[in-house]
Structures are given as structure tokens and as C-alpha cells.
Short mmCIF file of C-alpha atoms in Angstrom, two decimals:
data_model
loop_
_atom_site.label_atom_id
_atom_site.label_comp_id
_atom_site.label_asym_id
_atom_site.label_seq_id
_atom_site.Cartn_x
_atom_site.Cartn_y
_atom_site.Cartn_z
CA UNK J 4 138.36 161.60 26.65
CA UNK J 5 134.74 160.50 26.72
CA UNK J 6 135.52 157.82 29.36
CA UNK J 7 137.47 160.24 31.58
CA UNK J 8 134.66 162.83 31.31
CA UNK J 9 132.07 160.22 32.33
CA UNK J 10 134.12 159.19 35.35
CA UNK J 11 134.50 162.82 36.39
CA UNK J 12 130.72 163.36 36.24
CA UNK J 13 130.01 160.26 38.37
CA UNK J 14 132.55 161.30 41.05
CA UNK J 15 131.11 164.84 41.17
CA UNK J 16 127.60 163.46 41.59
CA UNK J 17 128.71 161.20 44.45
CA UNK J 18 130.42 164.08 46.26
CA UNK J 19 127.31 166.24 45.87
CA UNK J 20 125.04 163.55 47.31
CA UNK J 21 127.38 163.04 50.30
CA UNK J 22 127.47 166.76 51.04
CA UNK J 23 123.70 166.98 50.83
CA UNK J 24 123.27 164.08 53.30
CA UNK J 25 125.62 165.72 55.78
CA UNK J 26 124.25 169.26 55.62
CA UNK J 27 120.51 168.44 55.40
CA UNK J 28 118.13 166.12 57.15
CA UNK J 29 116.92 163.08 55.27
CA UNK J 30 113.66 163.77 53.44
CA UNK J 31 110.56 162.43 55.15
CA UNK J 32 109.00 159.31 53.65
CA UNK J 33 105.71 159.76 51.91
CA UNK J 34 104.12 156.77 53.66
CA UNK J 35 104.95 156.62 57.36
CA UNK J 36 105.65 153.12 58.84
CA UNK J 37 103.70 152.31 61.97
CA UNK J 38 105.63 152.48 65.22
CA UNK J 39 106.82 149.17 66.59
CA UNK J 40 105.06 147.99 69.75
CA UNK J 41 106.55 145.78 72.47
CA UNK J 42 105.71 142.13 72.19
CA UNK J 43 102.83 140.98 74.34
CA UNK J 44 103.19 137.65 76.01
CA UNK J 45 99.52 136.86 76.13
CA UNK J 46 98.55 133.38 74.94
CA UNK J 47 97.24 134.73 71.60
CA UNK J 48 100.39 136.69 70.73
CA UNK J 49 102.56 133.76 71.83
CA UNK J 50 100.66 131.48 69.48
CA UNK J 51 100.98 134.06 66.70
CA UNK J 52 104.74 134.58 67.02
CA UNK J 53 105.82 131.16 68.37
CA UNK J 54 103.26 128.63 67.15
CA UNK J 55 105.57 125.64 67.46
CA UNK J 56 106.62 126.47 71.03
CA UNK J 57 103.09 127.27 72.16
CA UNK J 58 101.48 124.20 70.62
CA UNK J 59 104.38 121.77 71.08
CA UNK J 60 104.69 122.18 74.89
CA UNK J 61 101.25 122.61 76.45
CA UNK J 62 100.93 123.63 80.10
CA UNK J 63 100.72 120.64 82.47
CA UNK J 64 97.20 119.72 83.46
CA UNK J 65 96.34 119.99 87.15
CA UNK J 66 96.37 116.61 88.89
CA UNK J 67 93.14 115.12 90.10
CA UNK J 68 92.75 113.95 93.73
CA UNK J 69 93.54 110.35 92.85
CA UNK J 70 96.85 111.33 91.21
CA UNK J 71 97.74 113.50 94.23
CA UNK J 72 96.95 110.62 96.55
CA UNK J 73 99.17 108.38 94.42
CA UNK J 74 102.08 110.84 94.77
CA UNK J 75 101.60 110.91 98.56
CA UNK J 76 101.59 107.11 98.70
CA UNK J 77 104.79 106.97 96.63
CA UNK J 78 106.60 109.39 98.95
CA UNK J 79 105.30 107.48 101.98
CA UNK J 80 106.53 104.22 100.46
CA UNK J 81 109.99 105.74 99.98
CA UNK J 82 110.09 106.92 103.59
CA UNK J 83 108.77 103.59 104.91
CA UNK J 84 111.46 101.78 102.91
CA UNK J 85 114.19 103.62 104.84
CA UNK J 86 112.24 103.10 108.07
CA UNK J 87 112.01 99.32 107.66
CA UNK J 88 115.61 99.14 106.49
CA UNK J 89 116.64 100.84 109.72
CA UNK J 90 114.36 98.46 111.67
CA UNK J 91 115.94 95.39 110.10
CA UNK J 92 119.49 96.65 110.63
CA UNK J 93 118.89 97.74 114.22
CA UNK J 94 116.98 94.58 115.11
CA UNK J 95 119.70 92.34 113.67
CA UNK J 96 122.51 94.14 115.51
CA UNK J 97 120.52 94.32 118.75
CA UNK J 98 119.75 90.60 118.69
CA UNK J 99 123.39 89.69 118.09
CA UNK J 100 124.73 91.77 120.97
CA UNK J 101 121.84 91.48 123.46
CA UNK J 102 123.42 88.85 125.79
CA UNK J 103 126.39 91.19 126.30
CA UNK J 104 124.00 94.02 127.12
CA UNK J 105 122.17 91.79 129.60
CA UNK J 106 125.48 91.03 131.33
CA UNK J 107 126.26 94.75 131.55
CA UNK J 108 122.88 95.62 133.08
CA UNK J 109 123.05 92.71 135.58
CA UNK J 110 126.54 93.78 136.69
CA UNK J 111 125.50 97.41 137.14
CA UNK J 112 122.28 96.48 138.97
CA UNK J 113 124.14 93.96 141.14
CA UNK J 114 126.67 96.60 142.16
CA UNK J 115 123.75 98.76 143.23
CA UNK J 116 121.84 96.16 145.28
CA UNK J 117 124.96 94.43 146.69
CA UNK J 118 127.14 97.49 147.24
CA UNK J 119 127.81 96.48 150.86
CA UNK J 120 129.38 93.19 149.75
CA UNK J 121 132.96 92.71 148.62
CA UNK J 122 133.42 92.53 144.86
CA UNK J 123 134.51 88.86 144.99
CA UNK J 124 131.28 87.91 146.80
CA UNK J 125 128.92 89.64 144.39
CA UNK J 126 126.56 87.63 142.19
CA UNK J 127 127.79 89.09 138.90
CA UNK J 128 131.43 90.06 138.54
CA UNK J 129 132.45 89.90 134.86
CA UNK J 130 130.91 89.63 131.40
CA UNK J 131 131.43 85.93 130.68
CA UNK J 132 130.80 84.90 134.30
CA UNK J 133 127.46 86.75 134.19
CA UNK J 134 126.42 85.27 130.82
CA UNK J 135 127.32 81.75 131.99
CA UNK J 136 125.55 82.11 135.35
CA UNK J 137 122.33 83.49 133.83
CA UNK J 138 122.25 80.79 131.13
CA UNK J 139 122.89 78.00 133.65
CA UNK J 140 120.46 79.11 136.38
CA UNK J 141 117.67 80.75 134.36
CA UNK J 142 118.01 79.15 130.95
CA UNK J 143 119.63 80.34 127.72
CA UNK J 144 116.66 82.47 126.65
CA UNK J 145 116.87 84.46 129.87
CA UNK J 146 119.79 86.26 128.21
CA UNK J 147 117.26 87.62 125.70
CA UNK J 148 114.67 88.75 128.23
CA UNK J 149 113.75 92.33 127.31
CA UNK J 150 114.70 91.89 123.63
CA UNK J 151 111.19 92.54 122.29
CA UNK J 152 111.14 96.24 123.28
CA UNK J 153 114.53 96.61 121.59
CA UNK J 154 113.28 95.08 118.33
CA UNK J 155 110.11 97.19 118.43
CA UNK J 156 112.02 100.36 119.28
CA UNK J 157 114.99 99.78 116.97
CA UNK J 158 113.24 101.27 113.93
CA UNK J 159 112.21 104.65 115.41
CA UNK J 160 115.40 104.76 117.48
CA UNK J 161 117.77 104.34 114.54
CA UNK J 162 115.58 106.33 112.13
CA UNK J 163 115.44 109.30 114.52
CA UNK J 164 119.14 109.08 115.32
CA UNK J 165 120.39 108.89 111.71
CA UNK J 166 117.78 111.27 110.24
CA UNK J 167 118.45 113.95 112.89
CA UNK J 168 122.19 113.61 112.42
CA UNK J 169 121.97 114.02 108.62
CA UNK J 170 119.51 116.93 108.83
CA UNK J 171 121.56 118.80 111.46
CA UNK J 172 124.79 118.16 109.55
CA UNK J 173 123.42 119.47 106.23
CA UNK J 174 121.68 122.44 107.85
CA UNK J 175 124.74 123.51 109.87
CA UNK J 176 127.05 123.09 106.87
CA UNK J 177 124.76 125.28 104.74
CA UNK J 178 124.29 127.98 107.39
CA UNK J 179 127.97 128.15 108.36
CA UNK J 180 129.14 127.69 104.74
CA UNK J 181 131.45 124.82 105.67
CA UNK J 182 132.14 121.31 104.46
CA UNK J 183 129.85 118.72 106.06
CA UNK J 184 132.90 116.71 107.15
CA UNK J 185 134.30 119.64 109.17
CA UNK J 186 134.84 118.66 112.80
CA UNK J 187 132.64 121.38 114.30
CA UNK J 188 129.80 120.53 111.89
CA UNK J 189 130.04 116.87 112.87
CA UNK J 190 130.11 117.82 116.55
CA UNK J 191 126.93 119.90 116.25
CA UNK J 192 125.14 117.21 114.25
CA UNK J 193 126.15 114.48 116.70
CA UNK J 194 124.90 116.48 119.69
CA UNK J 195 121.50 117.09 118.08
CA UNK J 196 121.30 113.40 117.17
CA UNK J 197 121.94 112.33 120.76
CA UNK J 198 119.28 114.73 122.08
CA UNK J 199 116.62 113.44 119.66
CA UNK J 200 117.65 109.82 120.15
CA UNK J 201 116.67 109.85 123.83
CA UNK J 202 113.07 110.84 123.03
CA UNK J 203 112.68 107.64 120.99
CA UNK J 204 114.83 105.28 123.06
CA UNK J 205 114.09 106.09 126.74
CA UNK J 206 110.83 104.08 126.99
CA UNK J 207 112.58 101.16 125.31
CA UNK J 208 115.49 101.43 127.77
CA UNK J 209 113.16 101.35 130.80
CA UNK J 210 111.31 98.24 129.56
CA UNK J 211 114.54 96.56 128.47
CA UNK J 212 116.26 97.04 131.83
CA UNK J 213 113.13 95.84 133.64
CA UNK J 214 113.17 92.60 131.65
CA UNK J 215 116.92 92.12 132.06
CA UNK J 216 116.93 92.66 135.83
CA UNK J 217 113.69 90.91 136.83
CA UNK J 218 113.81 88.15 134.23
CA UNK J 219 110.63 86.05 134.08
CA UNK J 220 109.22 87.99 137.07
CA UNK J 221 109.11 91.15 134.95
CA UNK J 222 106.11 89.91 132.94
CA UNK J 223 105.24 91.03 129.42
CA UNK J 224 105.39 94.44 127.74
CA UNK J 225 101.71 95.31 128.27
CA UNK J 226 101.85 94.50 131.99
CA UNK J 227 105.13 96.40 132.40
CA UNK J 228 103.72 99.52 130.71
CA UNK J 229 100.61 99.42 132.92
CA UNK J 230 102.69 99.05 136.06
CA UNK J 231 105.29 101.67 135.15
CA UNK J 232 102.92 104.22 133.60
CA UNK J 233 103.68 106.87 130.98
CA UNK J 234 105.71 108.99 133.38
CA UNK J 235 107.75 105.97 134.42
CA UNK J 236 108.71 105.29 130.78
CA UNK J 237 110.75 108.50 130.87
CA UNK J 238 112.38 107.82 134.21
CA UNK J 239 116.07 108.71 134.12
CA UNK J 240 115.70 110.82 130.96
CA UNK J 241 118.18 113.38 132.30
CA UNK J 242 120.81 110.68 132.79
CA UNK J 243 120.04 109.38 129.30
CA UNK J 244 120.69 112.82 127.82
CA UNK J 245 123.91 113.13 129.81
CA UNK J 246 125.02 109.82 128.25
CA UNK J 247 123.73 110.03 124.67
CA UNK J 248 124.55 113.65 123.81
CA UNK J 249 128.31 113.37 124.54
CA UNK J 250 128.35 109.84 123.10
CA UNK J 251 126.83 110.95 119.78
CA UNK J 252 129.03 114.06 119.76
CA UNK J 253 132.06 111.72 119.91
CA UNK J 254 130.74 108.83 117.84
CA UNK J 255 129.43 110.48 114.67
CA UNK J 256 132.44 112.75 113.99
CA UNK J 257 134.82 109.84 114.63
CA UNK J 258 132.75 107.51 112.41
CA UNK J 259 132.38 109.94 109.50
CA UNK J 260 136.00 111.11 109.48
CA UNK J 261 137.46 107.60 109.93
CA UNK J 262 135.25 106.13 107.22
CA UNK J 263 136.18 108.93 104.81
CA UNK J 264 139.90 108.37 105.46
CA UNK J 265 139.56 104.62 104.85
CA UNK J 266 137.51 105.10 101.67
CA UNK J 267 140.04 107.60 100.33
CA UNK J 268 142.67 104.86 100.64
CA UNK J 269 140.59 102.59 98.43
CA UNK J 270 139.33 100.03 100.95
CA UNK J 271 136.04 98.15 100.52
CA UNK J 272 133.15 100.48 101.54
CA UNK J 273 131.48 97.90 103.79
CA UNK J 274 134.75 97.10 105.53
CA UNK J 275 135.24 100.85 105.95
CA UNK J 276 131.84 101.11 107.67
CA UNK J 277 132.60 98.18 109.96
CA UNK J 278 136.08 99.41 110.91
CA UNK J 279 134.96 103.01 111.42
CA UNK J 280 131.97 101.85 113.49
CA UNK J 281 134.11 99.72 115.80
CA UNK J 282 136.70 102.46 116.30
CA UNK J 283 134.13 105.18 116.91
CA UNK J 284 132.10 102.91 119.21
CA UNK J 285 135.07 102.24 121.49
CA UNK J 286 135.99 105.93 121.44
CA UNK J 287 132.47 107.02 122.42
CA UNK J 288 131.40 104.23 124.79
CA UNK J 289 134.34 104.13 127.23
CA UNK J 290 134.30 107.76 128.50
CA UNK J 291 130.48 107.86 128.74
CA UNK J 292 130.22 104.72 130.91
CA UNK J 293 129.72 106.72 134.19
CA UNK J 294 126.60 108.31 132.68
CA UNK J 295 125.38 104.87 131.60
CA UNK J 296 125.85 103.50 135.15
CA UNK J 297 123.85 106.40 136.64
CA UNK J 298 121.10 105.91 134.04
CA UNK J 299 120.84 102.17 134.77
CA UNK J 300 120.61 102.76 138.52
CA UNK J 301 117.85 105.32 138.14
CA UNK J 302 115.86 103.07 135.77
CA UNK J 303 116.43 99.81 137.66
CA UNK J 304 113.26 98.16 139.08
CA UNK J 305 115.34 97.18 142.14
CA UNK J 306 116.36 100.58 143.50
CA UNK J 307 118.07 99.23 146.65
CA UNK J 308 117.45 100.14 150.29
CA UNK J 309 117.21 103.89 149.70
CA UNK J 310 116.07 104.91 146.19
CA UNK J 311 117.89 107.76 144.45
CA UNK J 312 116.08 111.09 144.20
CA UNK J 313 117.69 112.11 140.92
CA UNK J 314 120.91 112.37 138.93
CA UNK J 315 122.72 114.61 141.45
CA UNK J 316 121.73 112.47 144.41
CA UNK J 317 122.84 109.30 142.61
CA UNK J 318 126.24 110.73 141.64
CA UNK J 319 126.90 112.13 145.14
CA UNK J 320 125.94 108.91 146.95
CA UNK J 321 127.88 106.66 144.57
CA UNK J 322 131.02 108.76 145.00
CA UNK J 323 130.67 108.89 148.80
CA UNK J 324 129.56 105.28 149.46
CA UNK J 325 131.29 103.25 146.71
CA UNK J 326 134.12 105.38 145.38
CA UNK J 327 134.90 106.63 141.89
CA UNK J 328 135.54 103.12 140.58
CA UNK J 329 131.81 102.34 140.81
CA UNK J 330 131.15 104.72 137.92
CA UNK J 331 132.98 102.32 135.57
CA UNK J 332 131.12 99.16 136.58
CA UNK J 333 130.40 97.21 133.39
CA UNK J 334 132.71 99.25 131.17
CA UNK J 335 134.00 96.13 129.38
CA UNK J 336 130.56 94.74 128.39
CA UNK J 337 129.36 98.25 127.51
CA UNK J 338 132.24 98.80 125.07
CA UNK J 339 131.96 95.18 123.93
CA UNK J 340 128.29 95.68 123.16
CA UNK J 341 128.06 99.27 121.86
CA UNK J 342 130.97 99.18 119.41
CA UNK J 343 129.94 95.99 117.56
CA UNK J 344 126.25 96.93 117.77
CA UNK J 345 126.68 100.25 115.99
CA UNK J 346 129.19 98.82 113.52
CA UNK J 347 126.79 95.98 112.66
CA UNK J 348 123.70 98.21 112.50
CA UNK J 349 125.24 100.87 110.22
CA UNK J 350 126.95 98.29 107.99
CA UNK J 351 123.75 96.20 107.80
CA UNK J 352 121.80 99.36 106.97
CA UNK J 353 124.08 100.14 104.04
CA UNK J 354 124.08 96.51 102.80
CA UNK J 355 120.27 96.24 102.93
CA UNK J 356 119.90 99.64 101.27
CA UNK J 357 122.27 98.62 98.43
CA UNK J 358 120.40 95.31 98.01
CA UNK J 359 117.07 97.16 97.73
CA UNK J 360 118.49 99.45 95.03
CA UNK J 361 119.70 96.42 93.02
CA UNK J 362 116.32 94.69 93.46
CA UNK J 363 114.43 97.79 92.30
CA UNK J 364 116.64 98.05 89.22
CA UNK J 365 116.06 94.39 88.33
CA UNK J 366 112.32 94.80 88.91
CA UNK J 367 112.20 97.67 86.41
CA UNK J 368 114.09 95.55 83.86
CA UNK J 369 111.82 92.57 84.53
CA UNK J 370 114.69 90.30 85.54
CA UNK J 371 114.09 90.14 89.31
CA UNK J 372 112.76 86.57 89.31
CA UNK J 373 114.56 85.36 86.18
CA UNK J 374 117.57 83.44 87.42
CA UNK J 375 120.43 83.39 84.95
CA UNK J 376 118.73 86.02 82.78
CA UNK J 377 120.84 87.58 80.07
CA UNK J 378 121.30 91.33 79.97
CA UNK J 379 119.17 92.91 77.14
CA UNK J 380 122.25 94.72 75.78
CA UNK J 381 124.12 91.41 75.66
CA UNK J 382 121.18 89.84 73.78
CA UNK J 383 121.30 92.62 71.17
CA UNK J 384 125.02 92.09 70.76
CA UNK J 385 124.53 88.36 70.27
CA UNK J 386 121.76 88.94 67.72
CA UNK J 387 123.98 91.32 65.73
CA UNK J 388 126.81 88.77 65.78
CA UNK J 389 124.51 86.02 64.46
CA UNK J 390 123.24 88.33 61.73
CA UNK J 391 126.77 89.08 60.56
CA UNK J 392 127.61 85.36 60.61
CA UNK J 393 124.67 84.50 58.38
CA UNK J 394 125.71 87.13 55.84
#
């Protein structure tokens, strides 16, 4: 009875307290707690609340002028590395294919100055006949007359061409929200690349053609620049644009898409570059040969009896006086030079770039000039094996 009475009293007290809390407000506390304030993110409050975070990660100190200059030199060194890589690749490919280019220019210039003669009576009629005739009559090195401007101009030419293509491709893909391998993106990027390429290559083309046509009589680069003048270095720039813009618009999409298809099938990446470059070069060079013929005629130092007034005048007179076949003079050496040249230059660029990456990695590890050096990880493994053997 006592236990049941005690339980009854406790239950009654609990019910009374619950009713009181529901029907009345809670009694005010005798000592009021201060109101909470929002956290301040000043340095003092941060150190007070988060001492480890504030003291463990101090704000970076501003760099002095010497450190800023060092960063600029590092970025310049990275850019110059790509520049000289492009120079080496372009110079190598240009040197290999230059005799073929000389034959093309001689054939196109010959067709201009000897247009009244029958084809069989002309001085230069085919690629190998031209190369053999020049080497026999003028010496082997006459085939390389005009090479120096190509080597000097190969670095800015290739750097501008590739850099503009990559920038335009990435920018167009981002703006249009498309994949960078989409055909229209590649077409836009190739067109921009061809436009920018002419600005770097036109002076080189003028000096190159002068050396190829005149041979030893053309003199050196300094004398040629003085005689031609700055305005003369951009002679035929309109014809150059009409050749290089459609060529790049064909070449770069064909190269990128073909290379991607070959790499997806698991072929060697360098073989993919070479095969894609050859295919794209043939595809771009053949249909743009008429523009190349017009450009060569406008830039030739032997303009013929009546010089051309411009691109329109050249096209109209060629069609009326020589027929449509004259626009494809030198198509074989042009395709035979352009396709291997671009395939070699792009493949050489990728090979040299990969070799530089490997050399930089070995330089960081300190094994660049240590022939037969053992990998540090392999050394650790050998040391552990010897330690276990001794035990």
C-alpha cells in the first residue's frame, strides 16, 4: 500500500508540472545571459576562435621585384622552349623538302616567262627533270638557294600557325559550347590559322622565291631586303591569303580528325601524326594549287613582258592566254613538298617536345648525365632485399 501510494503521488506531481508548463510561460531566469553576437572575422577574433588555422597558415608574403622578375623569366623560358622547338621542327622539314620546292617554283616561273613556247620546249617541265637540270648546270647547292629565309622564318611561321589554330579552336569550342574536334570548330580554327600564318610567312616567301628563281644572281638576304623594300616583302599578300586560308581550313580539320581516328584504333602516336599529316597535306595542297601559282607569279622577280597588276589581272590573263591548265602548273611538286613537309614538321615537333619533357624529368632526378643510372625506387628495393637476406 505504501509503495502504490508513493507511485500515485509521483505521477500526480508529474501531471501537475506538465499542465503548468503548458498553461503558463516559463519563469524568467534571475540572471539574464548575454545575447549572442555574430562572429567577427577580423584577424583578432580569428586568432581567438581558430588559433591553429590562423597561426598555421599565414598569408603569403608579397613578392619582391627580384622574385617577380624570376617568374617572368620562367614564363618566358617556357614560351621560348616551344618557340625553338617549332623552329627546329620547321627548319628540319623545310631543309628536307626544299629541293622539291625549288623545282615547283622554277616550273611555275618558267611557265610564266616562257608561256609562248610549247610545253616540250620549256626549260623546266617536271619535278625530277628540274632538280637534275639545276644540279647539273648550277651545282647541287643551287637547289638550296633561298633556304636561309625559310630557316629563319620557320620558327615564327610555325609558332604563329599552330598557336593561332589552338587558340581559335579552344575559344570557338568554349563560346559555341561544342567539342573541339567538331568539324565546324576545326574549320573556324583552320581559317584563322591561315590568315595569321600569312603575316609571318609572306616576307619569307618573297625572299625564298627570289633566291630560287635568280639563283646566285639574287644575292644575299640583306641586299634582297634593301632592293625589295618593306612594301615589296608583302607583295602578293592577297594571293597568299587566298591560298593559305582555304588550305588551313582543309588541312587542320583533316589532320585532327584523321589523327584522332588512328589513335582511337591504338596505332603508335608518332605514326598517327605522320599518316594524318600526309593525308591532310595531299587533301589541302592539290585544290589550292591555282592560288599558289598566282602567288608565285605575283612574287616572281622575273615578271615577264607585261607585269601583272594584281590578283584579278593575273587570273584573267592566265585564263585567256594560257588556258585553265596553267593554274595547275607544278601541282605534283607542290603536293610532293607540302604533304611530307607538314607531316615531318608536326611529327618532329611532337618528338622534340616529348624528348624535352623526358630530359627535364631526368634533370630534376639528377640522372640526366648519368648513363646506366639505376632508378632510386629500384635502389630502395634492392637495399630492402639485401637487408632481408642478411637477417
